[in-house]
Amino acid sequence: MKKIFYSFAILSLLFTSCNPMEDIYEEIDTKTNLDAIVGDVTRTLSDEDYKTLELSFGNFSSIDDAKSMLPAFITDTYPALGVTYKSDGSINEASSAAITYKLYSPINFEAYTLTDADYTDFGATSLNTSGDFNAFLGAQFPSEPNGSVVDLTYNTLAPQIEYTLTDDDFDLVGNGQYDNFDIRSGRAEEEIETRRAKIETILLNNFPDAAVGQQYLVSYAIYDGSAGVLQMLLQLNASSEYVLINGYTLTDADFASVGNGQYNNFDTREGKDEETVEARRAKIETILLNNFPSSVSGDQYFVTYAVYNGTNTTLNMLLEFDGSGYLLVEATVISKTTRFTYTGSWAAPITFSRAEYAVMGQSYPNFSNEDEALYKIGIYLETLYQFAAADDFVAVQYDLYSGSLNTENVNYVFDGSVWNAIPTVIDTILKFGHDGTNWVPDNTIKYTLTNADYALVGNDRYNNFDVRTGKDEEKIEARLVKINTILKANFPSSEEGQKFSVTYAVYDGTNSTRTTNVIKVGADYVLQ
C-alpha cells in the first residue's frame, strides 16, 4: 500500500512540474490558429446585395460610402478569408477583394467668380477670347475630367449696343398715341430724367439678361414743336438701374477754343483736318480738360458734336478720363457669367435653337421627356458630326420642361457607330485587402514573377532567387533591388503609394516560393 502511494505521488509530480517547451508550443499554436484562408475575391454586386446593404436606389452615392460600407459586407460574405503570417509575426499573404459596384456619378459642376487677385495673377483686367478662357480655366481647374461644367463669372469687354425705340416700346411706357416723347416746355418728358426712367423700363423689359456694365446707345423720337430724334447713353449698374452717362454737346465756344470757330463743326471729309477719329478725340480731350477740371479717373463723357461730311450732321464719341487725359471707349467692361464645359479644351456646351428643336420633333424649344431627349439628341448629333471618330466626346446642354423649365447637361461619346449618352450611374471597381483584422480599401496588385522577369535581372538560368547562405539573393535587400527593376519595367506608370504583393520562386536547398510586399515611395519600391 505504501508503494502505491509513492507511485501516485511521483505521477502527480510529473504532471504538475513545469514543461520548458510549453510556452514555445503555445506560441506556435497561436500563430497557426491566426492563419486564415487566403483567397482573391472578384464580385459584382447584385440587386440582392444592394438590398442587404440597404441601398434602395441600387447604387452608392459616393466612393466614401462604398469604402465605409463594403468591408462589413465582405466580412459577412467571406468570413473564412484573412491572412497568413511569417514567423516574425508580419503578414505573409493577404486575401484581396475586387468589388464592382454601381456609383452615382453626376456631371461635376463648379461655380467660380474671378477675384482681383485672379486678374493680377493672369495679367489682365478682363477675359475676352477663347485663349483667355482656356488659359485661366486650365490653370484654375487642371485635373477636371471630360464633361465637367464650370459656371464662370468674369469681367469682359462688351461693345456699346445701339438701340432705337419702337412703337411697341413707346406703347409700353404710355406714349403709344404719338410714339415719341414730348419734350416741349411743361410737357411730360421735358426733363431728361423722365425720359431716362421710361427708357430704363423699356430696356429692362427687352433685355432681361443684360450684364452689369452693358451700355446702350438709345435713339428715340421726340417732339419739340417739330419731329426729331435724340440719343441717350445708358449703362446698367449692379442695382438693375440704367444710369445716364454724362452727356455733353460741344458749343460754339468749344469749337472756337480748338480752332474750329469759323463753322462750329469738325470737317470729316476725306483729306480734311478732322477726318480721323483720333484727330477729333484730341480736340475733344482739350475741350473736356478745360471744361471739367474736377473730373476723376473713370469719369465718362458721351460727347455729341457737329460735323460736316458734305452735309451737316452730328456724331457721338464716348471718352473716359484716366487721370491725365481722355481715352476713347469702344467697349466697356461688364460682368458676365458663362457656362463652360471641358472636352479636351474649355468651351460653351452645344445648345439648340428653336429650329433645331423642331427638327427633333418638338413643338416648343425644349423637351418634355428626358429619355426622349437623350435618344433624339444622340441621333441629331450624327447630322452635326458626320465624320466623328470613335471616342469623340461632346458636351450638350438642353432645356427640359417638367412642370417648369430646367437646363440639363449631358455628355455623349461616339462608339464608332452611334452617339451614346454617358449615364450618371456607372460601374466602378473598388479593391480591398485584409490587414489581419479588417478589410480595408487597398490598391495592392498581386504579381508573380515570370521567366522573362528573372531574365531581366540575370536569374534566368534557374528562374528563381537563390536564398541559401552566402548566395546572391540570401538577403531581402538584394531581392528588393531586383524586384524594383522588374516592377519599374513592367509598371512604368505606377503612382506614388501603389502596392505590390510579389510572389517569386526561391531555392533554399529545396524549391519553394516566397512573397514580398512593397509600396512605391518616390521613385522606388520599399518594403511594407
Short mmCIF file of C-alpha atoms in Angstrom, two decimals:
data_model
loop_
_atom_site.label_atom_id
_atom_site.label_comp_id
_atom_site.label_asym_id
_atom_site.label_seq_id
_atom_site.Cartn_x
_atom_site.Cartn_y
_atom_site.Cartn_z
CA MET A 1 0.00 0.00 0.00
CA LYS A 2 2.86 2.34 0.80
CA LYS A 3 4.45 1.65 -2.64
CA ILE A 4 1.18 2.55 -4.40
CA PHE A 5 1.04 5.88 -2.59
CA TYR A 6 4.64 6.74 -3.60
CA SER A 7 3.95 5.88 -7.19
CA PHE A 8 0.87 8.12 -7.25
CA ALA A 9 2.88 10.97 -5.76
CA ILE A 10 5.59 10.61 -8.40
CA LEU A 11 3.00 10.63 -11.21
CA SER A 12 1.41 13.77 -9.75
CA LEU A 13 4.80 15.46 -9.67
CA LEU A 14 5.45 14.56 -13.30
CA PHE A 15 2.13 16.06 -14.46
CA THR A 16 2.34 19.26 -12.38
CA SER A 17 6.02 20.12 -12.88
CA CYS A 18 6.92 22.93 -15.38
CA ASN A 19 7.34 21.91 -19.03
CA PRO A 20 10.09 24.14 -20.56
CA MET A 21 8.62 23.62 -24.11
CA GLU A 22 5.08 24.65 -23.17
CA ASP A 23 5.45 28.38 -23.99
CA ILE A 24 7.06 27.60 -27.35
CA TYR A 25 4.26 25.21 -28.28
CA GLU A 26 1.65 27.78 -27.26
CA GLU A 27 3.31 30.45 -29.43
CA ILE A 28 3.40 28.12 -32.44
CA ASP A 29 -0.23 27.12 -31.85
CA THR A 30 -1.24 30.77 -31.60
CA LYS A 31 0.42 31.65 -34.89
CA THR A 32 -1.07 28.61 -36.56
CA ASN A 33 -4.53 29.50 -35.27
CA LEU A 34 -4.17 33.09 -36.56
CA ASP A 35 -3.53 31.91 -40.09
CA ALA A 36 -6.67 32.07 -42.19
CA ILE A 37 -7.58 31.01 -45.68
CA VAL A 38 -6.08 33.34 -48.29
CA GLY A 39 -8.22 33.97 -51.33
CA ASP A 40 -8.83 36.58 -54.02
CA VAL A 41 -12.47 37.57 -54.47
CA THR A 42 -13.89 39.13 -57.61
CA ARG A 43 -17.54 40.05 -57.24
CA THR A 44 -20.13 42.24 -58.94
CA LEU A 45 -22.85 43.37 -56.55
CA SER A 46 -26.32 42.04 -57.37
CA ASP A 47 -29.74 43.53 -56.64
CA GLU A 48 -29.91 41.27 -53.58
CA ASP A 49 -26.55 42.61 -52.39
CA TYR A 50 -27.83 46.19 -52.57
CA LYS A 51 -30.87 45.12 -50.53
CA THR A 52 -28.54 43.56 -47.96
CA LEU A 53 -26.64 46.85 -47.85
CA GLU A 54 -29.99 48.70 -47.50
CA LEU A 55 -29.32 50.79 -50.62
CA SER A 56 -32.80 51.30 -52.04
CA PHE A 57 -31.57 53.02 -55.21
CA GLY A 58 -29.27 50.14 -56.11
CA ASN A 59 -26.09 52.24 -56.09
CA PHE A 60 -23.68 54.08 -53.83
CA SER A 61 -23.88 57.86 -53.74
CA SER A 62 -20.14 58.30 -53.23
CA ILE A 63 -16.86 56.38 -53.19
CA ASP A 64 -16.52 57.17 -49.48
CA ASP A 65 -19.83 55.43 -48.80
CA ALA A 66 -18.60 52.34 -50.65
CA LYS A 67 -15.34 52.36 -48.69
CA SER A 68 -17.17 52.53 -45.37
CA MET A 69 -19.97 50.00 -46.08
CA LEU A 70 -18.31 47.28 -48.13
CA PRO A 71 -15.76 45.96 -45.55
CA ALA A 72 -18.51 44.62 -43.25
CA PHE A 73 -20.32 43.17 -46.26
CA ILE A 74 -17.19 41.31 -47.41
CA THR A 75 -16.56 40.00 -43.87
CA ASP A 76 -20.11 38.67 -43.60
CA THR A 77 -19.98 37.14 -47.08
CA TYR A 78 -16.50 35.59 -46.83
CA PRO A 79 -15.88 35.02 -43.09
CA ALA A 80 -13.09 32.46 -43.60
CA LEU A 81 -10.79 34.73 -45.61
CA GLY A 82 -7.93 36.55 -43.93
CA VAL A 83 -4.12 36.46 -43.94
CA THR A 84 -1.19 34.16 -43.24
CA TYR A 85 1.78 35.22 -41.17
CA LYS A 86 5.55 34.90 -41.33
CA SER A 87 7.48 33.54 -38.38
CA ASP A 88 8.28 37.07 -37.22
CA GLY A 89 4.59 37.90 -36.99
CA SER A 90 4.39 40.07 -40.12
CA ILE A 91 1.84 39.32 -42.81
CA ASN A 92 2.99 36.87 -45.43
CA GLU A 93 -0.04 36.75 -47.73
CA ALA A 94 -3.33 38.63 -47.52
CA SER A 95 -6.71 37.99 -49.07
CA SER A 96 -7.96 40.54 -51.56
CA ALA A 97 -11.36 41.54 -52.91
CA ALA A 98 -12.21 43.44 -56.09
CA ILE A 99 -15.83 44.59 -55.86
CA THR A 100 -17.63 46.02 -58.88
CA TYR A 101 -20.46 48.30 -57.81
CA LYS A 102 -22.73 50.98 -59.20
CA LEU A 103 -21.73 54.54 -58.35
CA TYR A 104 -23.87 57.62 -58.77
CA SER A 105 -21.51 59.83 -60.77
CA PRO A 106 -23.25 63.01 -61.92
CA ILE A 107 -21.51 65.63 -64.01
CA ASN A 108 -19.06 67.65 -61.95
CA PHE A 109 -20.40 71.21 -61.58
CA GLU A 110 -18.37 74.15 -60.30
CA ALA A 111 -19.16 77.84 -59.95
CA TYR A 112 -16.30 80.32 -59.81
CA THR A 113 -16.07 84.11 -59.74
CA LEU A 114 -12.75 85.74 -60.60
CA THR A 115 -11.23 87.90 -57.88
CA ASP A 116 -8.92 90.91 -58.14
CA ALA A 117 -6.06 88.56 -57.27
CA ASP A 118 -7.03 86.28 -60.17
CA TYR A 119 -6.83 89.17 -62.64
CA THR A 120 -3.46 90.22 -61.21
CA ASP A 121 -2.07 86.70 -61.49
CA PHE A 122 -3.48 86.37 -65.01
CA GLY A 123 -2.00 89.69 -66.06
CA ALA A 124 -5.22 91.16 -67.47
CA THR A 125 -8.29 93.01 -66.26
CA SER A 126 -10.76 91.00 -68.32
CA LEU A 127 -11.22 87.74 -70.24
CA ASN A 128 -12.23 88.18 -73.86
CA THR A 129 -11.07 85.35 -76.13
CA SER A 130 -11.21 81.56 -76.17
CA GLY A 131 -7.48 81.64 -75.49
CA ASP A 132 -8.09 83.70 -72.34
CA PHE A 133 -10.78 81.33 -71.10
CA ASN A 134 -8.73 78.19 -71.76
CA ALA A 135 -5.62 79.63 -70.16
CA PHE A 136 -7.45 80.68 -66.99
CA LEU A 137 -9.69 77.62 -66.60
CA GLY A 138 -6.82 75.28 -67.43
CA ALA A 139 -4.77 76.78 -64.60
CA GLN A 140 -7.67 77.01 -62.15
CA PHE A 141 -9.09 73.53 -62.87
CA PRO A 142 -6.10 71.47 -64.08
CA SER A 143 -7.49 67.99 -63.39
CA GLU A 144 -11.14 68.16 -64.40
CA PRO A 145 -12.49 65.06 -66.20
CA ASN A 146 -14.15 65.30 -69.60
CA GLY A 147 -17.66 66.77 -69.39
CA SER A 148 -17.04 68.86 -66.26
CA VAL A 149 -19.01 72.10 -66.09
CA VAL A 150 -17.85 75.46 -64.72
CA ASP A 151 -20.16 78.47 -64.44
CA LEU A 152 -17.59 81.27 -64.65
CA THR A 153 -18.32 84.85 -63.63
CA TYR A 154 -15.77 87.24 -65.10
CA ASN A 155 -15.18 90.71 -66.49
CA THR A 156 -15.14 91.08 -70.25
CA LEU A 157 -15.20 93.90 -72.79
CA ALA A 158 -18.59 94.47 -74.38
CA PRO A 159 -19.18 96.86 -77.26
CA GLN A 160 -21.82 99.52 -76.96
CA ILE A 161 -25.22 98.33 -78.21
CA GLU A 162 -27.19 100.72 -80.38
CA TYR A 163 -30.95 100.55 -79.95
CA THR A 164 -33.83 102.57 -81.43
CA LEU A 165 -37.15 102.69 -79.58
CA THR A 166 -40.05 101.05 -81.46
CA ASP A 167 -43.75 101.77 -81.44
CA ASP A 168 -44.23 98.87 -79.02
CA ASP A 169 -41.62 100.40 -76.70
CA PHE A 170 -43.44 103.75 -76.61
CA ASP A 171 -46.71 101.91 -76.02
CA LEU A 172 -45.14 100.05 -73.08
CA VAL A 173 -44.50 103.33 -71.22
CA GLY A 174 -47.76 105.08 -72.15
CA ASN A 175 -46.54 107.02 -75.18
CA GLY A 176 -48.22 104.92 -77.82
CA GLN A 177 -50.53 107.59 -79.14
CA TYR A 178 -47.78 109.51 -80.96
CA ASP A 179 -44.87 107.08 -80.49
CA ASN A 180 -42.48 109.74 -79.22
CA PHE A 181 -41.51 111.77 -76.17
CA ASP A 182 -42.96 115.27 -75.94
CA ILE A 183 -40.15 117.48 -74.67
CA ARG A 184 -41.86 120.85 -75.10
CA SER A 185 -41.80 123.15 -72.11
CA GLY A 186 -44.14 121.92 -69.42
CA ARG A 187 -44.75 118.56 -71.12
CA ALA A 188 -44.36 115.12 -69.53
CA GLU A 189 -40.92 114.27 -70.93
CA GLU A 190 -39.38 117.74 -70.90
CA GLU A 191 -36.93 116.63 -68.16
CA ILE A 192 -34.21 114.21 -69.25
CA GLU A 193 -34.68 112.19 -66.03
CA THR A 194 -38.29 111.43 -67.01
CA ARG A 195 -37.09 110.11 -70.35
CA ARG A 196 -34.29 108.13 -68.68
CA ALA A 197 -36.77 106.41 -66.34
CA LYS A 198 -39.06 105.41 -69.21
CA ILE A 199 -36.16 104.15 -71.35
CA GLU A 200 -34.92 102.18 -68.31
CA THR A 201 -38.32 100.44 -68.14
CA ILE A 202 -38.08 99.58 -71.82
CA LEU A 203 -34.50 98.23 -71.61
CA LEU A 204 -35.24 96.11 -68.53
CA ASN A 205 -38.20 94.63 -70.36
CA ASN A 206 -36.41 94.00 -73.63
CA PHE A 207 -33.03 92.86 -72.34
CA PRO A 208 -33.67 90.92 -69.09
CA ASP A 209 -30.32 89.11 -69.31
CA ALA A 210 -28.15 92.17 -69.89
CA ALA A 211 -24.89 92.07 -67.98
CA VAL A 212 -23.90 94.64 -65.38
CA GLY A 213 -21.86 97.32 -67.14
CA GLN A 214 -23.52 96.92 -70.54
CA GLN A 215 -24.10 100.22 -72.31
CA TYR A 216 -26.95 101.03 -74.67
CA LEU A 217 -26.91 103.98 -77.04
CA VAL A 218 -30.65 104.63 -77.36
CA SER A 219 -32.14 106.67 -80.18
CA TYR A 220 -35.68 107.93 -79.59
CA ALA A 221 -38.25 110.06 -81.38
CA ILE A 222 -39.15 113.40 -79.79
CA TYR A 223 -41.49 116.30 -80.45
CA ASP A 224 -40.36 119.79 -79.53
CA GLY A 225 -42.67 121.64 -81.91
CA SER A 226 -41.40 119.55 -84.75
CA ALA A 227 -40.43 115.88 -85.06
CA GLY A 228 -36.86 114.92 -84.26
CA VAL A 229 -34.55 112.25 -82.84
CA LEU A 230 -32.31 112.39 -79.77
CA GLN A 231 -29.87 109.92 -78.25
CA MET A 232 -29.12 108.84 -74.71
CA LEU A 233 -26.27 106.63 -73.47
CA LEU A 234 -27.24 104.44 -70.53
CA GLN A 235 -25.30 101.85 -68.54
CA LEU A 236 -26.71 99.02 -66.38
CA ASN A 237 -25.44 99.02 -62.80
CA ALA A 238 -25.44 96.31 -60.12
CA SER A 239 -28.78 97.57 -58.79
CA SER A 240 -30.52 96.84 -62.12
CA GLU A 241 -30.74 100.54 -62.89
CA TYR A 242 -29.78 102.21 -66.15
CA VAL A 243 -27.76 105.27 -65.26
CA LEU A 244 -27.19 108.14 -67.64
CA ILE A 245 -23.63 108.57 -68.86
CA ASN A 246 -22.59 112.22 -68.66
CA GLY A 247 -23.89 113.71 -71.87
CA TYR A 248 -22.21 116.76 -73.32
CA THR A 249 -22.79 118.62 -76.60
CA LEU A 250 -19.98 120.80 -77.93
CA THR A 251 -20.84 124.50 -78.03
CA ASP A 252 -19.70 127.24 -80.39
CA ALA A 253 -17.25 128.35 -77.70
CA ASP A 254 -15.83 124.81 -77.56
CA PHE A 255 -15.25 124.69 -81.31
CA ALA A 256 -13.64 128.14 -81.14
CA SER A 257 -11.27 127.00 -78.38
CA VAL A 258 -9.75 124.34 -80.67
CA GLY A 259 -9.60 126.45 -83.85
CA ASN A 260 -12.90 125.36 -85.39
CA GLY A 261 -14.91 128.51 -84.66
CA GLN A 262 -15.45 129.54 -88.28
CA TYR A 263 -18.05 126.85 -88.94
CA ASN A 264 -18.51 125.42 -85.40
CA ASN A 265 -18.04 121.84 -86.51
CA PHE A 266 -15.42 119.26 -87.43
CA ASP A 267 -14.75 118.75 -91.12
CA THR A 268 -14.62 114.97 -91.63
CA ARG A 269 -14.34 114.97 -95.42
CA GLU A 270 -11.51 112.97 -96.93
CA GLY A 271 -8.18 114.77 -96.50
CA LYS A 272 -9.58 117.36 -94.06
CA ASP A 273 -8.22 118.10 -90.59
CA GLU A 274 -10.73 116.05 -88.59
CA GLU A 275 -11.19 113.15 -90.98
CA THR A 276 -9.72 110.68 -88.43
CA VAL A 277 -11.31 109.73 -85.13
CA GLU A 278 -8.00 110.38 -83.36
CA ALA A 279 -7.85 113.99 -84.59
CA ARG A 280 -11.33 114.62 -83.21
CA ARG A 281 -10.57 112.78 -79.96
CA ALA A 282 -7.54 115.01 -79.33
CA LYS A 283 -9.55 118.20 -79.81
CA ILE A 284 -12.46 116.97 -77.66
CA GLU A 285 -9.94 115.97 -74.97
CA THR A 286 -8.68 119.57 -74.89
CA ILE A 287 -12.25 120.81 -74.50
CA LEU A 288 -13.14 118.39 -71.70
CA LEU A 289 -9.95 119.10 -69.74
CA ASN A 290 -10.78 122.79 -69.89
CA ASN A 291 -14.48 122.42 -69.05
CA PHE A 292 -14.32 119.70 -66.37
CA PRO A 293 -11.15 120.29 -64.31
CA SER A 294 -12.51 118.30 -61.33
CA SER A 295 -13.00 115.02 -63.21
CA VAL A 296 -11.64 111.91 -61.51
CA SER A 297 -10.26 108.78 -63.07
CA GLY A 298 -13.07 106.65 -64.51
CA ASP A 299 -15.45 109.52 -65.32
CA GLN A 300 -17.02 109.10 -68.73
CA TYR A 301 -18.49 111.67 -71.10
CA PHE A 302 -20.77 110.93 -74.02
CA VAL A 303 -19.97 113.79 -76.36
CA THR A 304 -22.19 114.89 -79.23
CA TYR A 305 -20.55 117.12 -81.82
CA ALA A 306 -21.38 118.72 -85.17
CA VAL A 307 -19.56 117.55 -88.29
CA TYR A 308 -19.53 118.37 -91.96
CA ASN A 309 -19.06 115.44 -94.36
CA GLY A 310 -20.68 117.05 -97.35
CA THR A 311 -23.79 117.74 -95.30
CA ASN A 312 -24.28 118.96 -91.77
CA THR A 313 -24.90 116.22 -89.19
CA THR A 314 -23.81 115.11 -85.72
CA LEU A 315 -21.69 112.26 -84.33
CA ASN A 316 -21.05 110.86 -80.86
CA MET A 317 -17.92 109.83 -79.00
CA LEU A 318 -17.55 108.15 -75.59
CA LEU A 319 -14.44 109.19 -73.67
CA GLU A 320 -13.13 108.14 -70.24
CA PHE A 321 -10.78 110.13 -68.01
CA ASP A 322 -7.69 108.11 -66.99
CA GLY A 323 -6.28 110.65 -64.56
CA SER A 324 -4.43 112.75 -67.08
CA GLY A 325 -6.31 112.60 -70.37
CA TYR A 326 -9.39 111.23 -72.12
CA LEU A 327 -9.28 107.87 -73.88
CA LEU A 328 -11.70 106.66 -76.50
CA VAL A 329 -14.00 103.95 -75.12
CA GLU A 330 -15.03 101.48 -77.80
CA ALA A 331 -16.12 98.77 -75.38
CA THR A 332 -16.98 98.76 -71.69
CA VAL A 333 -16.07 96.22 -69.03
CA ILE A 334 -19.09 94.17 -67.99
CA SER A 335 -19.55 91.32 -65.54
CA LYS A 336 -20.78 88.17 -67.22
CA THR A 337 -21.49 84.56 -66.28
CA THR A 338 -20.94 81.88 -68.92
CA ARG A 339 -21.16 78.10 -68.70
CA PHE A 340 -18.04 76.29 -69.93
CA THR A 341 -17.60 72.54 -70.37
CA TYR A 342 -14.34 70.61 -70.67
CA THR A 343 -13.96 68.29 -73.66
CA GLY A 344 -10.19 68.46 -74.06
CA SER A 345 -10.47 72.25 -74.05
CA TRP A 346 -12.88 74.65 -72.40
CA ALA A 347 -15.81 75.95 -74.46
CA ALA A 348 -19.53 76.58 -74.21
CA PRO A 349 -21.62 73.37 -74.44
CA ILE A 350 -23.63 72.58 -77.56
CA THR A 351 -27.10 74.15 -77.36
CA PHE A 352 -30.04 74.04 -79.74
CA SER A 353 -32.06 76.73 -81.50
CA ARG A 354 -35.83 76.70 -81.83
CA ALA A 355 -35.38 75.39 -85.39
CA GLU A 356 -33.20 72.54 -84.17
CA TYR A 357 -35.74 71.51 -81.54
CA ALA A 358 -38.30 71.45 -84.35
CA VAL A 359 -36.04 69.16 -86.40
CA MET A 360 -36.01 66.82 -83.39
CA GLY A 361 -39.80 66.75 -83.40
CA GLN A 362 -40.51 69.28 -80.65
CA SER A 363 -43.35 71.81 -80.82
CA TYR A 364 -41.57 74.06 -78.30
CA PRO A 365 -37.87 74.85 -77.90
CA ASN A 366 -37.47 72.20 -75.21
CA PHE A 367 -38.04 68.53 -74.44
CA SER A 368 -40.67 67.27 -72.01
CA ASN A 369 -39.24 63.75 -71.51
CA GLU A 370 -35.64 63.02 -70.53
CA ASP A 371 -35.41 59.60 -72.22
CA GLU A 372 -36.77 61.07 -75.46
CA ALA A 373 -34.28 63.92 -75.21
CA LEU A 374 -31.27 61.62 -74.77
CA TYR A 375 -32.39 59.40 -77.66
CA LYS A 376 -33.16 62.18 -80.16
CA ILE A 377 -30.12 64.28 -79.32
CA GLY A 378 -27.94 61.22 -79.95
CA ILE A 379 -29.46 60.86 -83.42
CA TYR A 380 -29.20 64.59 -84.15
CA LEU A 381 -25.50 64.61 -83.25
CA GLU A 382 -24.92 62.23 -86.16
CA THR A 383 -26.04 65.01 -88.52
CA LEU A 384 -23.80 67.58 -86.81
CA TYR A 385 -20.69 65.36 -86.74
CA GLN A 386 -20.88 63.20 -89.84
CA PHE A 387 -17.16 62.40 -89.72
CA ALA A 388 -16.86 61.65 -86.00
CA ALA A 389 -14.25 59.13 -84.90
CA ALA A 390 -14.56 56.54 -82.15
CA ASP A 391 -14.21 58.02 -78.65
CA ASP A 392 -15.03 61.57 -79.80
CA PHE A 393 -16.65 63.42 -76.90
CA VAL A 394 -19.16 66.29 -76.87
CA ALA A 395 -20.94 68.17 -74.08
CA VAL A 396 -24.59 69.10 -74.64
CA GLN A 397 -26.98 71.46 -72.86
CA TYR A 398 -30.73 71.32 -73.49
CA ASP A 399 -33.96 72.62 -71.97
CA LEU A 400 -36.34 70.17 -70.28
CA TYR A 401 -39.87 71.10 -69.26
CA SER A 402 -41.30 69.15 -66.34
CA GLY A 403 -43.69 71.45 -64.56
CA SER A 404 -41.09 74.18 -65.01
CA LEU A 405 -38.31 74.81 -67.49
CA ASN A 406 -34.90 73.48 -66.43
CA THR A 407 -31.49 73.42 -68.05
CA GLU A 408 -29.93 69.96 -68.32
CA ASN A 409 -26.38 68.96 -69.19
CA VAL A 410 -25.38 65.59 -70.65
CA ASN A 411 -22.20 64.22 -72.22
CA TYR A 412 -22.03 62.00 -75.28
CA VAL A 413 -19.29 59.72 -76.60
CA PHE A 414 -19.15 58.25 -80.10
CA ASP A 415 -18.55 54.47 -80.20
CA GLY A 416 -17.79 54.38 -83.92
CA SER A 417 -21.42 53.92 -84.93
CA VAL A 418 -23.69 55.96 -82.65
CA TRP A 419 -23.52 58.74 -80.09
CA ASN A 420 -24.21 57.38 -76.60
CA ALA A 421 -25.24 59.49 -73.63
CA ILE A 422 -22.93 58.84 -70.70
CA PRO A 423 -25.06 57.62 -67.77
CA THR A 424 -24.94 59.23 -64.35
CA VAL A 425 -24.73 55.79 -62.70
CA ILE A 426 -21.56 53.99 -63.69
CA ASP A 427 -19.89 50.68 -62.86
CA THR A 428 -16.68 51.08 -60.92
CA ILE A 429 -14.29 48.78 -59.05
CA LEU A 430 -13.03 49.15 -55.51
CA LYS A 431 -10.24 46.92 -54.24
CA PHE A 432 -9.83 45.78 -50.63
CA GLY A 433 -7.13 43.93 -48.76
CA HIS A 434 -7.28 42.10 -45.42
CA ASP A 435 -4.96 43.60 -42.80
CA GLY A 436 -5.28 40.68 -40.36
CA THR A 437 -8.28 42.20 -38.62
CA ASN A 438 -10.42 44.05 -41.12
CA TRP A 439 -10.96 44.56 -44.81
CA VAL A 440 -9.51 47.93 -45.81
CA PRO A 441 -9.51 49.76 -49.16
CA ASP A 442 -6.31 48.65 -50.81
CA ASN A 443 -4.77 49.09 -54.24
CA THR A 444 -2.40 46.12 -53.86
CA ILE A 445 -1.58 44.32 -57.11
CA LYS A 446 -0.67 40.67 -56.67
CA TYR A 447 2.12 39.78 -59.06
CA THR A 448 4.05 36.54 -59.65
CA LEU A 449 7.41 36.80 -61.39
CA THR A 450 7.68 35.27 -64.86
CA ASN A 451 10.63 33.71 -66.65
CA ALA A 452 11.06 36.98 -68.54
CA ASP A 453 11.29 38.82 -65.20
CA TYR A 454 14.06 36.51 -63.97
CA ALA A 455 15.88 37.01 -67.27
CA LEU A 456 15.64 40.77 -66.87
CA VAL A 457 17.67 40.62 -63.64
CA GLY A 458 20.07 37.83 -64.67
CA ASN A 459 18.35 34.91 -62.90
CA ASP A 460 17.10 33.09 -65.97
CA ARG A 461 19.34 30.00 -65.57
CA TYR A 462 17.07 28.54 -62.90
CA ASN A 463 14.27 31.15 -62.92
CA ASN A 464 14.41 31.70 -59.20
CA PHE A 465 16.29 33.53 -56.46
CA ASP A 466 18.97 31.57 -54.62
CA VAL A 467 18.49 32.37 -50.93
CA ARG A 468 20.96 29.87 -49.47
CA THR A 469 23.53 31.20 -47.02
CA GLY A 470 26.19 33.18 -48.86
CA LYS A 471 24.30 33.24 -52.15
CA ASP A 472 23.40 36.36 -54.16
CA GLU A 473 19.81 36.72 -53.00
CA GLU A 474 20.16 35.49 -49.42
CA LYS A 475 19.36 38.97 -48.09
CA ILE A 476 15.97 40.54 -48.67
CA GLU A 477 17.73 43.77 -49.64
CA ALA A 478 19.29 42.06 -52.66
CA ARG A 479 15.92 40.67 -53.73
CA LEU A 480 14.29 44.09 -53.25
CA VAL A 481 16.75 45.68 -55.70
CA LYS A 482 15.83 43.12 -58.37
CA ILE A 483 12.09 43.43 -57.62
CA ASN A 484 12.44 47.21 -58.13
CA THR A 485 13.98 46.64 -61.55
CA ILE A 486 11.19 44.27 -62.55
CA LEU A 487 8.28 46.39 -61.31
CA LYS A 488 9.63 49.59 -62.87
CA ALA A 489 9.97 47.79 -66.20
CA ASN A 490 6.51 46.19 -66.08
CA PHE A 491 4.55 49.03 -64.46
CA PRO A 492 6.19 52.27 -65.63
CA SER A 493 3.11 54.40 -64.88
CA SER A 494 2.60 53.31 -61.28
CA GLU A 495 1.86 56.20 -58.99
CA GLU A 496 3.13 57.03 -55.53
CA GLY A 497 1.56 54.71 -52.96
CA GLN A 498 0.93 51.80 -55.33
CA LYS A 499 1.36 48.48 -53.51
CA PHE A 500 2.51 45.13 -54.88
CA SER A 501 2.48 41.69 -53.32
CA VAL A 502 5.24 39.94 -55.28
CA THR A 503 5.48 36.14 -55.26
CA TYR A 504 8.68 34.57 -56.57
CA ALA A 505 10.43 31.17 -56.74
CA VAL A 506 13.36 30.57 -54.39
CA TYR A 507 15.90 27.83 -53.82
CA ASP A 508 16.92 27.30 -50.22
CA GLY A 509 18.00 23.69 -50.65
CA THR A 510 14.57 22.87 -52.00
CA ASN A 511 12.33 24.68 -54.44
CA SER A 512 9.60 26.83 -52.88
CA THR A 513 8.04 30.29 -53.15
CA ARG A 514 8.08 33.42 -51.03
CA THR A 515 6.08 36.65 -51.08
CA THR A 516 7.41 40.17 -50.54
CA ASN A 517 5.09 43.15 -50.04
CA VAL A 518 6.31 46.52 -51.30
CA ILE A 519 4.95 50.05 -51.76
CA LYS A 520 6.14 52.79 -54.10
CA VAL A 521 7.62 55.75 -52.25
CA GLY A 522 9.03 58.41 -54.51
CA ALA A 523 10.73 56.66 -57.41
CA ASP A 524 11.44 53.36 -55.62
CA TYR A 525 9.64 50.43 -54.04
CA VAL A 526 10.28 49.84 -50.34
CA LEU A 527 9.28 47.04 -48.00
CA GLN A 528 5.92 47.39 -46.30
#
